[in-house]
Coordinates of C-alpha atoms and ligand atoms in Angstrom, one line a residue:
X156 CA 116.8 65.1 74.5
X157 CA 116.2 68.5 76.1
X158 CA 118.1 71.4 74.7
X159 CA 119.3 74.0 77.1
X160 CA 117.8 76.8 75.1
X161 CA 114.4 75.2 75.3
X162 CA 114.6 74.9 79.0
X163 CA 115.8 78.5 79.4
X164 CA 112.9 79.7 77.3
X165 CA 110.2 78.0 79.4
X166 CA 109.1 80.6 81.9
X167 CA 107.3 80.1 85.1
X168 CA 104.6 82.3 86.7
X169 CA 102.4 81.8 89.8
X170 CA 99.9 83.3 92.1
X171 CA 100.4 83.6 95.9
X172 CA 97.6 84.0 98.4
X173 CA 95.7 82.4 101.2
X174 CA 93.2 80.9 100.4
X175 CA 94.3 80.3 96.8
X176 CA 92.6 77.0 95.9
X177 CA 89.6 79.0 94.6
X178 CA 91.8 80.9 92.2
X179 CA 91.0 80.6 88.5
X180 CA 94.1 82.4 87.4
X181 CA 96.1 79.2 86.7
X182 CA 93.4 77.9 84.4
X183 CA 93.1 81.2 82.7
X184 CA 96.9 81.9 82.1
X185 CA 97.7 78.3 81.2
X186 CA 95.0 78.4 78.5
X187 CA 96.5 81.7 77.2
X188 CA 100.0 80.1 77.0
X189 CA 98.5 77.0 75.2
X190 CA 96.5 79.0 72.7
X191 CA 99.7 80.9 71.7
X192 CA 101.8 77.6 71.6
X193 CA 104.0 78.9 74.5
X194 CA 105.6 76.4 76.9
X195 CA 105.2 78.7 79.9
X196 CA 103.5 77.5 83.0
X197 CA 101.5 79.1 85.8
X198 CA 100.9 77.6 89.2
X199 CA 99.3 78.5 92.6
X200 CA 101.1 78.7 95.9
X201 CA 99.3 79.0 99.2
X202 CA 101.3 81.5 101.2
X203 CA 100.2 82.6 104.7
X204 CA 101.0 86.1 106.0
X205 CA 103.9 85.0 108.2
X206 CA 105.6 83.3 105.2
X207 CA 105.2 86.2 102.7
X208 CA 108.7 87.7 102.9
X209 CA 110.4 84.3 102.7
X210 CA 108.1 83.2 99.9
X211 CA 108.9 86.3 97.8
X212 CA 112.6 85.7 98.4
X213 CA 112.1 82.1 97.2
X214 CA 110.4 83.3 94.1
X215 CA 113.4 85.5 93.5
X216 CA 115.9 82.6 93.9
X217 CA 114.0 80.4 91.5
X218 CA 114.0 83.3 89.0
X219 CA 110.2 83.4 88.5
X220 CA 109.2 85.4 85.5
X221 CA 106.3 87.0 87.2
X222 CA 103.5 86.4 89.7
X223 CA 100.1 87.5 90.8
X224 CA 99.2 88.4 94.4
X225 CA 95.8 87.8 96.0
X226 CA 94.1 87.9 99.4
X227 CA 95.5 88.9 101.9
X228 CA 98.9 90.0 100.5
X229 CA 98.1 92.8 98.0
X230 CA 99.1 95.6 100.4
X231 CA 101.8 93.8 102.4
X232 CA 103.8 92.6 99.3
X233 CA 104.8 96.2 98.4
X234 CA 107.5 96.3 101.0
X235 CA 109.3 93.3 99.4
X236 CA 109.4 94.6 95.9
X237 CA 112.2 96.6 94.2
X238 CA 109.9 99.0 92.4
X239 CA 106.2 99.8 91.9
X240 CA 104.6 101.6 89.0
X241 CA 102.6 104.9 89.5
X242 CA 99.2 103.3 89.6
X243 CA 100.0 100.7 92.2
X244 CA 101.7 103.4 94.3
X245 CA 98.5 105.4 94.0
X246 CA 96.4 102.4 95.1
X247 CA 98.9 101.3 97.7
X248 CA 98.3 97.7 96.5
X249 CA 99.9 95.4 93.9
X250 CA 98.3 92.4 92.2
X251 CA 100.9 91.7 89.5
X252 CA 104.7 91.5 89.7
X253 CA 107.0 91.2 86.7
X254 CA 110.7 90.3 86.9
X255 CA 112.5 93.0 84.9
X256 CA 116.3 92.6 84.7
X257 CA 116.2 90.5 87.8
X258 CA 114.2 93.1 89.8
X259 CA 110.6 92.7 91.0
X260 CA 108.4 95.5 89.7
X261 CA 104.8 95.8 91.0
X262 CA 101.7 96.7 89.0
X263 CA 98.0 96.9 89.7
X264 CA 96.0 95.5 86.9
X265 CA 92.8 95.4 89.1
X266 CA 92.5 99.2 88.5
X267 CA 91.8 98.9 84.7
X268 CA 90.3 95.5 85.3
X269 CA 87.6 97.0 87.5
X270 CA 86.9 99.9 85.1
X271 CA 86.7 98.0 81.9
X272 CA 83.3 96.2 82.5
X273 CA 81.8 99.6 83.5
X274 CA 83.2 101.2 80.3
X275 CA 82.0 98.2 78.2
X276 CA 78.4 99.0 79.5
X277 CA 78.8 102.6 78.7
X278 CA 78.2 103.7 82.3
X279 CA 77.9 107.5 82.6
X280 CA 80.2 108.5 85.5
X281 CA 78.8 112.1 85.6
X282 CA 77.1 112.6 89.0
X283 CA 77.5 108.9 89.9
X284 CA 77.2 108.0 93.6
X285 CA 79.1 104.9 94.7
X286 CA 78.7 102.7 97.8
X287 CA 81.8 100.6 98.3
X288 CA 81.8 97.7 100.7
X289 CA 85.4 96.7 101.8
X290 CA 88.6 98.5 102.4
X291 CA 91.2 95.8 101.5
X292 CA 93.5 95.5 98.5
X293 CA 90.8 95.3 95.9
X294 CA 88.8 98.2 97.4
X295 CA 92.0 100.3 97.0
X296 CA 92.1 99.5 93.3
X297 CA 88.4 100.4 93.1
X298 CA 89.1 103.8 94.6
X299 CA 92.0 104.4 92.2
X300 CA 89.8 103.4 89.3
X301 CA 87.0 105.8 90.3
X302 CA 89.4 108.6 90.8
X303 CA 90.8 108.0 87.3
X304 CA 87.4 108.9 85.6
X305 CA 85.7 112.3 85.7
X306 CA 82.4 112.8 87.3
X307 CA 81.9 110.5 90.3
X308 CA 79.9 112.7 92.7
X309 CA 80.3 110.9 96.0
X310 CA 81.8 107.8 97.5
X311 CA 80.9 106.1 100.7
X312 CA 83.2 103.4 102.1
X313 CA 81.7 100.8 104.4
X314 CA 83.9 98.2 106.0
X315 CA 83.8 95.8 109.0
X316 CA 86.9 97.4 110.5
X317 CA 86.3 101.1 110.8
X318 CA 90.0 102.2 110.8
X319 CA 90.6 100.7 107.4
X320 CA 87.5 102.4 105.8
X321 CA 88.5 105.7 107.4
X322 CA 92.1 105.3 106.0
X323 CA 90.7 104.4 102.5
X324 CA 88.2 107.3 102.6
X325 CA 91.1 109.7 103.3
X326 CA 93.1 108.2 100.4
X327 CA 90.0 108.7 98.2
X328 CA 89.8 112.4 99.2
X329 CA 93.5 112.8 98.4
X330 CA 92.8 111.3 95.0
X331 CA 90.2 114.0 94.4
X332 CA 87.0 112.1 95.3
X333 CA 84.3 113.3 97.7
X334 CA 84.3 110.5 100.3
X335 CA 82.8 109.5 103.6
X336 CA 82.7 106.4 105.8
X337 CA 79.8 104.3 107.0
X338 CA 79.4 101.2 109.1
X339 CA 78.1 98.2 107.2
X340 CA 74.7 98.1 109.0
X341 CA 74.1 101.8 108.3
X342 CA 75.2 101.3 104.6
X343 CA 72.6 98.6 104.2
X344 CA 69.9 101.0 105.2
X345 CA 71.0 103.7 102.7
X346 CA 72.1 101.4 99.8
X347 CA 69.0 102.1 97.7
X348 CA 70.2 105.7 97.3
X349 CA 73.3 104.8 95.3
X350 CA 73.8 104.5 91.5
X351 CA 76.6 102.0 91.8
X352 CA 77.1 99.4 94.7
X353 CA 80.4 97.5 94.7
X354 CA 81.2 94.5 96.9
X355 CA 85.0 94.4 97.4
X356 CA 84.7 92.2 100.6
X357 CA 85.2 88.5 100.5
X358 CA 81.6 88.0 101.7
X359 CA 80.0 85.6 99.3
X360 CA 83.2 83.9 98.3
X361 CA 82.3 80.2 98.1
X362 CA 79.4 80.8 100.4
X363 CA 75.7 81.8 100.3
X364 CA 76.4 84.9 102.4
X365 CA 75.5 88.3 101.1
X366 CA 76.4 91.9 102.0
X367 CA 72.9 93.1 101.0
X368 CA 69.5 91.5 100.9
X369 CA 67.1 92.1 98.0
X370 CA 65.0 94.6 100.1
X371 CA 68.2 96.7 100.5
X372 CA 68.6 97.1 96.7
X373 CA 66.9 99.5 94.3
X374 CA 66.1 98.4 90.7
X375 CA 67.7 101.5 89.3
X376 CA 71.2 100.7 90.8
X377 CA 74.1 98.8 89.2
X378 CA 75.5 96.1 91.5
X379 CA 79.1 95.0 90.9
X380 CA 80.3 92.0 92.9
X381 CA 84.1 91.5 92.8
X382 CA 83.6 88.0 94.2
X383 CA 83.7 85.6 91.1
X384 CA 83.2 82.2 92.7
X385 CA 80.4 81.4 92.5
X386 CA 79.8 83.4 89.4
X387 CA 76.2 84.2 90.4
X388 CA 76.7 85.3 94.0
X389 CA 73.8 85.7 96.4
X390 CA 74.3 89.4 96.2
X391 CA 74.0 89.4 92.4
X392 CA 70.9 87.1 92.6
X393 CA 69.3 89.6 95.0
X394 CA 70.1 92.5 92.7
X395 CA 68.8 90.7 89.7
X396 CA 65.6 89.9 91.6
X397 CA 65.1 93.7 92.1
X398 CA 65.7 94.4 88.4
X399 CA 69.1 96.1 89.0
X400 CA 71.9 96.0 86.5
X401 CA 74.6 93.4 87.5
X402 CA 78.3 93.2 86.8
X403 CA 80.0 89.8 87.5
X404 CA 83.3 89.5 89.2
X405 CA 84.6 87.2 86.5
X406 CA 84.5 90.2 84.1
X407 CA 87.1 92.0 86.2
X408 CA 89.1 88.8 86.7
X409 CA 89.4 88.4 82.9
X410 CA 90.4 92.0 82.3
X411 CA 93.0 92.1 85.1
X412 CA 94.4 88.8 83.9
X413 CA 94.6 89.9 80.3
X414 CA 96.5 93.0 81.4
X415 CA 98.9 91.0 83.5
X416 CA 99.6 88.6 80.6
X417 CA 100.4 91.6 78.4
X418 CA 102.8 93.1 81.0
X419 CA 104.6 89.7 81.4
X420 CA 104.8 88.7 77.7
X421 CA 104.5 91.9 75.7
X422 CA 101.9 90.0 73.6
X423 CA 98.2 90.7 73.1
X424 CA 96.3 88.5 75.5
X425 CA 94.2 85.8 73.8
X426 CA 91.1 86.9 75.8
X427 CA 88.7 84.5 74.2
X428 CA 90.9 81.5 75.1
X429 CA 91.1 82.9 78.7
X430 CA 87.4 83.3 78.9
X431 CA 86.8 79.8 77.6
X432 CA 89.1 78.4 80.3
X433 CA 87.0 80.2 83.0
X434 CA 83.8 78.8 81.6
X435 CA 85.3 75.3 81.4
X436 CA 85.5 75.7 85.2
X437 CA 82.0 77.2 85.7
X438 CA 79.0 77.8 83.4
X439 CA 78.7 81.2 81.6
X440 CA 75.7 82.9 83.1
X441 CA 72.7 83.6 80.8
Ligands
NAP685 N1 87.1 89.8 90.3 C1 88.4 90.0 90.4 O1 89.2 90.1 89.5 C2 88.9 90.3 91.8 C3 90.0 91.0 92.0 C4 90.5 91.2 93.3 C5 89.7 90.7 94.4 N2 88.6 90.0 94.1 C6 87.8 89.5 95.2 O2 87.5 90.6 96.1 C7 87.4 90.1 97.5 C8 88.4 90.9 98.4 O3 89.7 90.7 98.0 P1 90.9 91.6 98.6 O4 92.1 91.3 97.8 O5 90.5 93.0 98.7 O6 91.0 91.0 100.0 P2 91.6 91.7 101.4 O7 92.6 92.7 101.1 O8 91.9 90.5 102.3 O9 90.3 92.4 102.0 C9 89.2 91.7 102.4 C10 88.0 92.6 102.7 O10 86.8 91.9 103.0 C11 86.3 92.3 104.3 N3 85.8 91.1 104.9 C12 86.3 89.8 105.0 N4 85.4 89.0 105.7 C13 84.3 89.8 106.0 C14 83.1 89.5 106.7 N5 82.8 88.3 107.2 N6 82.2 90.6 106.8 C15 82.5 91.8 106.3 N7 83.6 92.1 105.7 C16 84.6 91.1 105.5 C17 87.6 92.8 105.0 O11 87.2 93.6 106.1 P3 88.2 94.0 107.3 O12 89.0 95.1 106.9 O13 87.2 94.3 108.4 O14 89.0 92.7 107.5 C18 88.2 93.6 103.9 O15 87.6 94.8 103.6 C19 87.8 88.6 97.4 O16 86.6 87.9 97.4 C20 88.5 88.5 96.1 O17 88.4 87.2 95.5 C21 88.1 89.8 92.9

């Protein structure tokens, strides 16, 4: 027999995006619920851009407890939320939504999620030059992260669509960074001059494509690929070949997921269980 209280206590979460079949968030969050003996469930919904508004309204009517937002909706979703926190307003992008008293509140856990793996490695931000590929939702979070630490000396934003990189570079300036714009081909030529290279494009996602070849990379740089599937992207392979320090996309995935879990549940995220779930899906790199 099912008791009403039990049914009411089971909460539902989801991720919306397109494509979304590559997402590891369901495995990660369901493992977290299981490890804390919670009945909550997390599922993935493929939502195309023209369905975004109606899908957000459907989530409202089913009283979803919270949801994540991924490619390509992190920017567009803002207009359908009741409230956004300061950090997501700064980034102009949301990746986590919590239902609070029936209202949808947006957060951006990619910001701390991006920063944490750099902090874990003790990266010194003083005088750091950064080349950022991409100007979408996650690139906005990267800019907000870089502006939250002291010391970054310059940022160059390189994106396929010039208008978007120009807009993001202006945002970076407003957030206190010294920023300029480059086309991707030019950026490849000057990539060796940067301390930190970040790939925030979807190039390399489930493919063997790469934004930089090994001859474009200097061994003294740190190369951070936000793409996490495959874990060892062609870009990271190229960087490792040149002796550069590499940061995997799964590290950010884990950190942003842990923070989302904490926002939704108010509990400390069982990060080890979440990590184990990821590596049940793919092998932990050596
Ligand atoms: N590790 C993590 O936790 C984490 C978190 C967030 C995102 N990500 C990953 O980061 C990537 C970007 O996500 P997003 O949310 O920022 O997506 P998004 O908002 O849709 O932006 C996609 C970006 O990729 C660029 N792009 C797409 N195809 C390209 C191509 N063939 N050549 C050059 N540039 C291309 C786009 O350029 P245009 O502006 O020209 O279209 C845009 O800058 C995805 O792979 C996602 O899985 C990882």
